[in-house]
PDB file of C-alpha atoms in Angstrom:
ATOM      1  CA  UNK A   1    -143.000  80.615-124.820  1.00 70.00           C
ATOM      2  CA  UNK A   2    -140.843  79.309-128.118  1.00 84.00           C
ATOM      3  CA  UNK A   3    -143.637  78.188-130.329  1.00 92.00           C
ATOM      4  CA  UNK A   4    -142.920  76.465-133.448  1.00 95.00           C
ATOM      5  CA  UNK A   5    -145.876  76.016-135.670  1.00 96.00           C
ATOM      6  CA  UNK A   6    -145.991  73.610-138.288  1.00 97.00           C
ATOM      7  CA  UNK A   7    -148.601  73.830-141.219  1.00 96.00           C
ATOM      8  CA  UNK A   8    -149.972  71.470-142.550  1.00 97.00           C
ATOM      9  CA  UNK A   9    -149.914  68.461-140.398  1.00 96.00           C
ATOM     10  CA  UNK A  10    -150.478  65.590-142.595  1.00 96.00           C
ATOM     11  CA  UNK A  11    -150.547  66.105-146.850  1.00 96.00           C
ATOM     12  CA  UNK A  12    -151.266  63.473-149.247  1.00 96.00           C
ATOM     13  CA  UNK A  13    -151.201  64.025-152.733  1.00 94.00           C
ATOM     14  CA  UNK A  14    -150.434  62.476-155.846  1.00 96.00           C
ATOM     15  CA  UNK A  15    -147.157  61.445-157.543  1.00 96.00           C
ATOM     16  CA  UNK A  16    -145.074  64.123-159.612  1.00 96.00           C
ATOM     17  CA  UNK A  17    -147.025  67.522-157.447  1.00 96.00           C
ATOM     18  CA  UNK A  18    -145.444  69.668-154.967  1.00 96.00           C
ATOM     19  CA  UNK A  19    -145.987  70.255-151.664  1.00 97.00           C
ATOM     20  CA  UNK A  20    -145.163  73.754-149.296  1.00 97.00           C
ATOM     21  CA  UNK A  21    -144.672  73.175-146.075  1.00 97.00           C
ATOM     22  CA  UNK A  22    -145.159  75.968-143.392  1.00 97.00           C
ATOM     23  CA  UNK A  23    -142.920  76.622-140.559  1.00 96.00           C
ATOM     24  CA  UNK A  24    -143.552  79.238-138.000  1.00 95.00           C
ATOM     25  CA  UNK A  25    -142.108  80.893-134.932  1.00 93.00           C
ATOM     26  CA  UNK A  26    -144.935  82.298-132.933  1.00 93.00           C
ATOM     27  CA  UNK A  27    -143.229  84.115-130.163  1.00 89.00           C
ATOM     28  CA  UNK A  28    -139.844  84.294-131.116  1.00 88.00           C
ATOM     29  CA  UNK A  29    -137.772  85.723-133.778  1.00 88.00           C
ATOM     30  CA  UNK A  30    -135.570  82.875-134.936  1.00 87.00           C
ATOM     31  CA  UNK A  31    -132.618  84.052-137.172  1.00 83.00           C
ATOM     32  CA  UNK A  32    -131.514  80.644-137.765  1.00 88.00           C
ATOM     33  CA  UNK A  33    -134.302  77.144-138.839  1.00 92.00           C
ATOM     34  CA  UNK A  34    -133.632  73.403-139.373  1.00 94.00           C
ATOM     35  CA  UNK A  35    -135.036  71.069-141.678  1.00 96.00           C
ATOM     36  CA  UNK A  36    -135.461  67.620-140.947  1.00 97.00           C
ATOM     37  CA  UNK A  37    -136.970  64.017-142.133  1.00 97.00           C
ATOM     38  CA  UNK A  38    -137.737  61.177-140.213  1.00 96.00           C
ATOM     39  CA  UNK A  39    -138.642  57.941-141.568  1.00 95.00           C
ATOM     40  CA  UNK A  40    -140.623  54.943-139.816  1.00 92.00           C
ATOM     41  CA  UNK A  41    -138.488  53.271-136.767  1.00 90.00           C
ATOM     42  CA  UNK A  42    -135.596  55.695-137.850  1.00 93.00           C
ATOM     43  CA  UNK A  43    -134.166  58.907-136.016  1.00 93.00           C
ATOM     44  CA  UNK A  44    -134.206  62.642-137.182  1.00 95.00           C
ATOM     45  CA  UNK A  45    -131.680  63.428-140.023  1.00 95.00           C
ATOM     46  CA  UNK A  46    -130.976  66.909-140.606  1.00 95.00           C
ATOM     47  CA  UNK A  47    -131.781  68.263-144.220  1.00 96.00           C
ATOM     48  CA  UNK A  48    -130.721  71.653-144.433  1.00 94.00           C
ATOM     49  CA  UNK A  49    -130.263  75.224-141.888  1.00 91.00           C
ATOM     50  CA  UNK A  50    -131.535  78.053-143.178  1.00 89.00           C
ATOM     51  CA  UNK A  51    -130.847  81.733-141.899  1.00 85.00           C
ATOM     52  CA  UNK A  52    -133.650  84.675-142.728  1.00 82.00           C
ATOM     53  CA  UNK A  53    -132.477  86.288-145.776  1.00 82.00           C
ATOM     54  CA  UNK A  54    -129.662  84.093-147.145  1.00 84.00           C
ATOM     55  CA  UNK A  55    -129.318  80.853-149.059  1.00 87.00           C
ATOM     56  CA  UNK A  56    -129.826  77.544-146.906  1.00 91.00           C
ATOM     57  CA  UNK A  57    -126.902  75.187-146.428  1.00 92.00           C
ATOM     58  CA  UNK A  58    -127.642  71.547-147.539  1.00 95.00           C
ATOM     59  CA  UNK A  59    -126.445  68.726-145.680  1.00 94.00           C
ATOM     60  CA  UNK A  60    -124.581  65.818-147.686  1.00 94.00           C
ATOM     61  CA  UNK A  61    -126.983  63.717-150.517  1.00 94.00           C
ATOM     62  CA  UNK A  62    -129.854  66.164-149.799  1.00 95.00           C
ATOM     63  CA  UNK A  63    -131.108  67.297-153.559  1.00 94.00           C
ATOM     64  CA  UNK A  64    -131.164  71.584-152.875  1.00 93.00           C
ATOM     65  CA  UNK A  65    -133.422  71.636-156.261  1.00 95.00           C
ATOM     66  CA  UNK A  66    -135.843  69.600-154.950  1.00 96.00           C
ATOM     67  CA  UNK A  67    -136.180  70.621-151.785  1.00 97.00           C
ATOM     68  CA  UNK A  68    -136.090  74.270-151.829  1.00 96.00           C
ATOM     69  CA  UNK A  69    -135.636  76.256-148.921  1.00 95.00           C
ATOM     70  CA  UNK A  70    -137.232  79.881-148.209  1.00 91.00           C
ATOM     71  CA  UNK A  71    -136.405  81.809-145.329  1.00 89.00           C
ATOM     72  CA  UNK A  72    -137.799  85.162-146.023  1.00 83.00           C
ATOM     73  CA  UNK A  73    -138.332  86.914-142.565  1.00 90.00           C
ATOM     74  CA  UNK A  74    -137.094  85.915-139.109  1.00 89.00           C
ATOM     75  CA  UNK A  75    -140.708  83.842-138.332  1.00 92.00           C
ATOM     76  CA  UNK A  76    -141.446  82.128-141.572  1.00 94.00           C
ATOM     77  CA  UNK A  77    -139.100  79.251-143.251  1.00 94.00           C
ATOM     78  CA  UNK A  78    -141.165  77.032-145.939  1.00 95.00           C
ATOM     79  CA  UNK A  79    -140.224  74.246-147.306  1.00 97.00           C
ATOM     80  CA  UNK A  80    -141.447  73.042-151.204  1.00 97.00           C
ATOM     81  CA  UNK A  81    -141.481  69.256-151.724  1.00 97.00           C
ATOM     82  CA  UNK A  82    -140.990  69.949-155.896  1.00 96.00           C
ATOM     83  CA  UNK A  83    -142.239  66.909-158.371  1.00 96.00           C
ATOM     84  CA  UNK A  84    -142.744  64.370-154.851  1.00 95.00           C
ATOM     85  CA  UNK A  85    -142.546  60.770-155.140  1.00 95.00           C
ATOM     86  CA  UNK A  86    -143.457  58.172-153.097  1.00 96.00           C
ATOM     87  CA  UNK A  87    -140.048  57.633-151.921  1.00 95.00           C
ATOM     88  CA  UNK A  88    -140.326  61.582-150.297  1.00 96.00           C
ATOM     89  CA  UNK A  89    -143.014  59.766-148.012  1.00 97.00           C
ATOM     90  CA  UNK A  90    -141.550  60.857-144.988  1.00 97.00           C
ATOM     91  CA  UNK A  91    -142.165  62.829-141.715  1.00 97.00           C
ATOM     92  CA  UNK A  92    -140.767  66.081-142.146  1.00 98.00           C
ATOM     93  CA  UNK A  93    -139.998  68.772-138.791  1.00 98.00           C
ATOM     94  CA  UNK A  94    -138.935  71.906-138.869  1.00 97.00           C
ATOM     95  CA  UNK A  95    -137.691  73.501-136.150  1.00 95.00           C
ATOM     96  CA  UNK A  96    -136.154  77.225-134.732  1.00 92.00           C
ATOM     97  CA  UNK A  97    -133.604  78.975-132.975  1.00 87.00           C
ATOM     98  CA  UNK A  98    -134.134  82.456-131.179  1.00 80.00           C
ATOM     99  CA  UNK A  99    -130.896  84.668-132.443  1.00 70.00           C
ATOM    100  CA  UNK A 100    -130.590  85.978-128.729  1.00 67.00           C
ATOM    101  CA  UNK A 101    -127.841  84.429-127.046  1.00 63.00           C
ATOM    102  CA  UNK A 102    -124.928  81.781-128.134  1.00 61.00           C
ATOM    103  CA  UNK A 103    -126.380  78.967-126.992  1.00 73.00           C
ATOM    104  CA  UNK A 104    -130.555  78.663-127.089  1.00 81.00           C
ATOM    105  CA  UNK A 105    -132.090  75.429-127.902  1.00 88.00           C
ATOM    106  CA  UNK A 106    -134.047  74.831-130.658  1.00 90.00           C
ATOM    107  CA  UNK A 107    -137.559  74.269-130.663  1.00 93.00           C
ATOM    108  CA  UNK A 108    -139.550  71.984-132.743  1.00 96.00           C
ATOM    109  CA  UNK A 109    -142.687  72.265-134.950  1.00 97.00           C
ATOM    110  CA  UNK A 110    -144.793  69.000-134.393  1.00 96.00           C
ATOM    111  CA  UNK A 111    -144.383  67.904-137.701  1.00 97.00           C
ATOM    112  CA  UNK A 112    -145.844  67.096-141.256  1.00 97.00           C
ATOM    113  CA  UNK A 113    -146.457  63.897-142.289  1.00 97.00           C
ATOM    114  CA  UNK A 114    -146.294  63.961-146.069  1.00 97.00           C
ATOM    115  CA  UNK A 115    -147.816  60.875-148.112  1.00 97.00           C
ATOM    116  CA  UNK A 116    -147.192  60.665-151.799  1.00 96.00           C
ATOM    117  CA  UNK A 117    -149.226  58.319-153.637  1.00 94.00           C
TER     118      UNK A 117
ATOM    119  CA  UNK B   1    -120.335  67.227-132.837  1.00 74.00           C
ATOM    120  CA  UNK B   2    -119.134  65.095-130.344  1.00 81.00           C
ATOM    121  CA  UNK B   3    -120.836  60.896-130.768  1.00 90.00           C
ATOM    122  CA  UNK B   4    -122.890  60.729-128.038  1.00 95.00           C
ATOM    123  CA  UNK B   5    -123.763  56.847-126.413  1.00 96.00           C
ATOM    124  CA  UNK B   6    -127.122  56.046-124.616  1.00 97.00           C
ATOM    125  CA  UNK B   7    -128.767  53.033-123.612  1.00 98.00           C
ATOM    126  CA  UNK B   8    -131.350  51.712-126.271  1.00 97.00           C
ATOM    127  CA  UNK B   9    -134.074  51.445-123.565  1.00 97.00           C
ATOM    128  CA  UNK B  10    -135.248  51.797-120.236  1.00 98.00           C
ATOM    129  CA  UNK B  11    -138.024  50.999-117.829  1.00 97.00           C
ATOM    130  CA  UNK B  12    -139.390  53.263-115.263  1.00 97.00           C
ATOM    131  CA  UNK B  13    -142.098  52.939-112.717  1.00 97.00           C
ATOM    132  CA  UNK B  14    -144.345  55.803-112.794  1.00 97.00           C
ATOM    133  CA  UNK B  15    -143.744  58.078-109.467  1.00 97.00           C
ATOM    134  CA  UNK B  16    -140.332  57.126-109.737  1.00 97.00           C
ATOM    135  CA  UNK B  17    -137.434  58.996-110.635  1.00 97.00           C
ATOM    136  CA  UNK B  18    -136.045  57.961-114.308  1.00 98.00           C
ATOM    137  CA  UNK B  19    -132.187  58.473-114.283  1.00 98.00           C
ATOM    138  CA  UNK B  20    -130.989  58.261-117.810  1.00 98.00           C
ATOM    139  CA  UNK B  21    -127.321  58.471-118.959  1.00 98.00           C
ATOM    140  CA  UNK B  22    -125.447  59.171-121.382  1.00 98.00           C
ATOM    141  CA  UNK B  23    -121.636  59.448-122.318  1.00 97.00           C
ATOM    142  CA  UNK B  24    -119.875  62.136-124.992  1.00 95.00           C
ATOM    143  CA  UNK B  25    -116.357  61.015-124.029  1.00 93.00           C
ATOM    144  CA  UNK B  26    -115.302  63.010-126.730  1.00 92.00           C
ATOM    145  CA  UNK B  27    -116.351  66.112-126.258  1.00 93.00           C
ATOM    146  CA  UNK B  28    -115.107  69.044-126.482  1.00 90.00           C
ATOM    147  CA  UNK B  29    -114.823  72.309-124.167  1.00 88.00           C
ATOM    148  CA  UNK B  30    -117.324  74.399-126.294  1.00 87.00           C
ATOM    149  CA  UNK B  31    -120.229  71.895-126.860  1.00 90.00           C
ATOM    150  CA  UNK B  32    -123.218  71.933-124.362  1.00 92.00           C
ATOM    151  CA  UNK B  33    -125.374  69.028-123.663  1.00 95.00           C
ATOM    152  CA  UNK B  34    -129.269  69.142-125.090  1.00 95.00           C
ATOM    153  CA  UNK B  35    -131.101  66.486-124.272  1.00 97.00           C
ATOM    154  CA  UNK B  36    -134.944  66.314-125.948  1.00 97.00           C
ATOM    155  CA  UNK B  37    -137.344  63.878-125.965  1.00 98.00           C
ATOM    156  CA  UNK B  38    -140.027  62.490-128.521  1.00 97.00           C
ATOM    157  CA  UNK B  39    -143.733  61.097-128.117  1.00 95.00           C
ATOM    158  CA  UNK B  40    -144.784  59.071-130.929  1.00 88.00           C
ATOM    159  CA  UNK B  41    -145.759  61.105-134.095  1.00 84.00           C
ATOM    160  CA  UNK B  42    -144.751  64.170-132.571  1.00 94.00           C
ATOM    161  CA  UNK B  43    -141.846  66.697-132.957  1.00 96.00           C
ATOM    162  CA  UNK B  44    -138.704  66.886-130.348  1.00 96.00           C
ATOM    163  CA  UNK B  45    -139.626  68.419-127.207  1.00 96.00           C
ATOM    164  CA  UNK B  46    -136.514  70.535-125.844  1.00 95.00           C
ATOM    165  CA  UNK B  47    -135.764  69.609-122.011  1.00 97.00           C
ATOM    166  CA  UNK B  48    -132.472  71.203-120.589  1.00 96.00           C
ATOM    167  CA  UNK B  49    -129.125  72.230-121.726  1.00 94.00           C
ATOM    168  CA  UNK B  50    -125.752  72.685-120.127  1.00 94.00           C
ATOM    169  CA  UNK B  51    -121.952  73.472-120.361  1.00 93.00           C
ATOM    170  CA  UNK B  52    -120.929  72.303-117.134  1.00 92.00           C
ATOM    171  CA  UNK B  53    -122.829  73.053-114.097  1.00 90.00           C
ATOM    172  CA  UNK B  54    -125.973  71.268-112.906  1.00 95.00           C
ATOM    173  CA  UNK B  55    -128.904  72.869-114.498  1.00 96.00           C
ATOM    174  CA  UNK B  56    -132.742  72.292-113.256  1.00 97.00           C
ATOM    175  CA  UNK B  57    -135.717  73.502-114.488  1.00 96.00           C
ATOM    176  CA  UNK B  58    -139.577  72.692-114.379  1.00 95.00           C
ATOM    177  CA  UNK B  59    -139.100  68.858-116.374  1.00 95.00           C
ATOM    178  CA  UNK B  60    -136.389  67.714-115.116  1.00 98.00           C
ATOM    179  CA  UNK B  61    -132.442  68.175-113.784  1.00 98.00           C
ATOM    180  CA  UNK B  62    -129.235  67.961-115.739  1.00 98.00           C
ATOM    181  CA  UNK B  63    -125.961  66.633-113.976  1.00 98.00           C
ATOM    182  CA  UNK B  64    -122.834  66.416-115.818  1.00 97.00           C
ATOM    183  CA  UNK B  65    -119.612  64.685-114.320  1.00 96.00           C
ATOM    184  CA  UNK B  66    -116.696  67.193-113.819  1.00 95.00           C
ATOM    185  CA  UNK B  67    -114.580  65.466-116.393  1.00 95.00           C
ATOM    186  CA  UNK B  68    -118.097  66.248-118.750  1.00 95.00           C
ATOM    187  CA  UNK B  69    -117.328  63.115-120.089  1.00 95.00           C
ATOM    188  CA  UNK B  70    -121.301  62.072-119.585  1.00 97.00           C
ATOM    189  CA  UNK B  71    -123.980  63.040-118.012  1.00 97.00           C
ATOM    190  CA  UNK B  72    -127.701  62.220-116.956  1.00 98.00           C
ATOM    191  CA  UNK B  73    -130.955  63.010-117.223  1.00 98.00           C
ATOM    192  CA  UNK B  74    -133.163  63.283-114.327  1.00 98.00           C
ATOM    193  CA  UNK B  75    -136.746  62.946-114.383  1.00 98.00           C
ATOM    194  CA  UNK B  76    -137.919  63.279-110.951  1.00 97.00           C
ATOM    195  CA  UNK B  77    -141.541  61.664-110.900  1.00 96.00           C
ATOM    196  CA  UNK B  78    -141.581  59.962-113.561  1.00 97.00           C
ATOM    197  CA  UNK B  79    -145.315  59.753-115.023  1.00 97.00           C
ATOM    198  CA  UNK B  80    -146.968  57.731-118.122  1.00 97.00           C
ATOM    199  CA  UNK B  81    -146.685  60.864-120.273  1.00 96.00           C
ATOM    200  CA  UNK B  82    -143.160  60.454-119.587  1.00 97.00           C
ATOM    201  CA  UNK B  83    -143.123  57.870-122.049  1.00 97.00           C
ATOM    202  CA  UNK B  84    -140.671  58.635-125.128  1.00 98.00           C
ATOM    203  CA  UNK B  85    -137.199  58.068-126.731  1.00 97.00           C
ATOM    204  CA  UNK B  86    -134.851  60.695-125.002  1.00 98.00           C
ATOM    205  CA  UNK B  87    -131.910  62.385-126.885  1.00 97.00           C
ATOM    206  CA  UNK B  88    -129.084  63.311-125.648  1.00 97.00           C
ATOM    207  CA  UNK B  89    -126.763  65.870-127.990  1.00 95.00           C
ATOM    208  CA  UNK B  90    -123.596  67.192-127.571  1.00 93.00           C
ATOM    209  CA  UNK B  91    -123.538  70.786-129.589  1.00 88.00           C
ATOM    210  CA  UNK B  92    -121.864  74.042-130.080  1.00 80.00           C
ATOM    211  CA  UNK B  93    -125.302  75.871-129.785  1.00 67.00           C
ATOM    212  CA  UNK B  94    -123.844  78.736-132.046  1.00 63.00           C
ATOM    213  CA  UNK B  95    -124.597  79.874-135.467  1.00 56.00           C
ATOM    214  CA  UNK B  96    -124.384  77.726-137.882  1.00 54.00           C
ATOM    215  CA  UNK B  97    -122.453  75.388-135.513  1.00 57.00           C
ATOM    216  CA  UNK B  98    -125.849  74.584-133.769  1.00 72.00           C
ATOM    217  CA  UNK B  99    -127.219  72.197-135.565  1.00 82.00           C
ATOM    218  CA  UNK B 100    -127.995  68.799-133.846  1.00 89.00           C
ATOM    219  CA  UNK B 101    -127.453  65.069-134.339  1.00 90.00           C
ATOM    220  CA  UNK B 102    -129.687  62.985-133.696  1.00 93.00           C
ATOM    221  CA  UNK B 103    -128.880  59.280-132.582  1.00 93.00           C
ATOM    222  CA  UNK B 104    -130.905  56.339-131.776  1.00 93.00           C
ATOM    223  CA  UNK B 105    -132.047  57.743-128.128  1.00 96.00           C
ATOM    224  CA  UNK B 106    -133.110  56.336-125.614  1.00 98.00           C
ATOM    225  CA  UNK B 107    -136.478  54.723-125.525  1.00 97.00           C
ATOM    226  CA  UNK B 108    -138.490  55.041-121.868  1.00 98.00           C
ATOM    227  CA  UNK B 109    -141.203  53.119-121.027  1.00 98.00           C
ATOM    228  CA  UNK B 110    -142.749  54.333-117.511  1.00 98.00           C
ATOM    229  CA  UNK B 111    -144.845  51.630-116.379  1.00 96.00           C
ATOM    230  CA  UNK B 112    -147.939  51.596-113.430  1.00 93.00           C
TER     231      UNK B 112
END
């Protein structure tokens, strides 16, 4: 159980386009999903949380108009990637909490490595 | 969150058991401990969590001092798939309060 499904894997595309990411809980309903980036030889840094049907809560120096957050039902969050540079070459996870109980972990997609040319 | 401090790396030899600690001095009495672990190029595996009692499940076993000042990770037969940089997290695991830092982990290398 807690299956977090990431779509697409690995995205390249050219300078100034935007990219959707996909990020799905497959046998959970998660009220609350996380955002993060993680560049080469680095750790995870947390982007944003997003809970289903409200606005998502940016963390400090994260850009909310270019990386827009939708969290539309309680299995779906997607994150758009809008006008990417090369600099936004990055691995990005998602990952989701189950809204039953105070304290369940989250679990994590397996990531989308995003290459911007 | 409370800073959590691990070692930058360990080695292991596989059919061992990997013990790996951790310390979250600071922490305080409503913050559990996560600890999840990364294979290259993948996303964060989730291990075990606890508040304060020993907690063991099918990966591995969680025991936290009775001051919860750290804690460690047990892996009890340690094989090469073993092989990742572990987190340890120190959380409130509610709402909006659950989000998790990530530090530098701990990188295992389980050896033959």
């Amino acid at each position: 159980g807690a299956v977090v499904s990431q779509h697409p894997s690995w995205v390249i595309c050219k300078s100034g386009t935007s990219v959707k990411i996909e990020c799905r809980s497959l046998d959970f309903q998660a009220t609350t999903m996380f955002w993060y980036r993680q560049f080469p030889k680095q750790s995870l840094m947390l982007m944003a949380t997003s809970n289903e049907g409200s606005k998502a809560t940016y963390e400090q120096g994260v850009e909310k108009d270019k990386f827009l957050i939708n969290h539309a039902s309680l299995t779906l969050s997607t994150l758009t990637v809008t006008s990417a540079h090369p600099e936004d070459s990055s691995f990005y996870i998602c990952s989701a909490r189950s809204f039953q109980g105070s304290n369940q972990p989250q679990h994590f997609g397996d990531g989308t490595r995003l290459s911007i040319l | 969150d409370a800073k959590t401090t691990q070692p930058t790396s360990m080695d292991c030899a596989e059919g061992r058991a990997a013990n790996l600690p951790c310390n979250h001095s600071t922490i305080s009495g409503n913050e559990y401990v996560y600890w999840y672990r990364q294979i290259h190029s993948q996303g964060p595996q989730y291990i075990i969590h606890g508040l304060k009692n020993n907690e063991t499940n099918e990966m591995a076993s969680l025991i936290i001092t009775e001051d919860r000042k750290s804690s460690t990770l047990i892996l009890p037969h340690a094989t090469l798939r073993d092989t990742a940089v572990y987190y340890c997290i120190a959380s409130r695991g509610t709402g909006t309060a659950s989000k998790l830092t990530f530090g530098t982990g701990t990188r295992l290398q389980v050896t033959l």
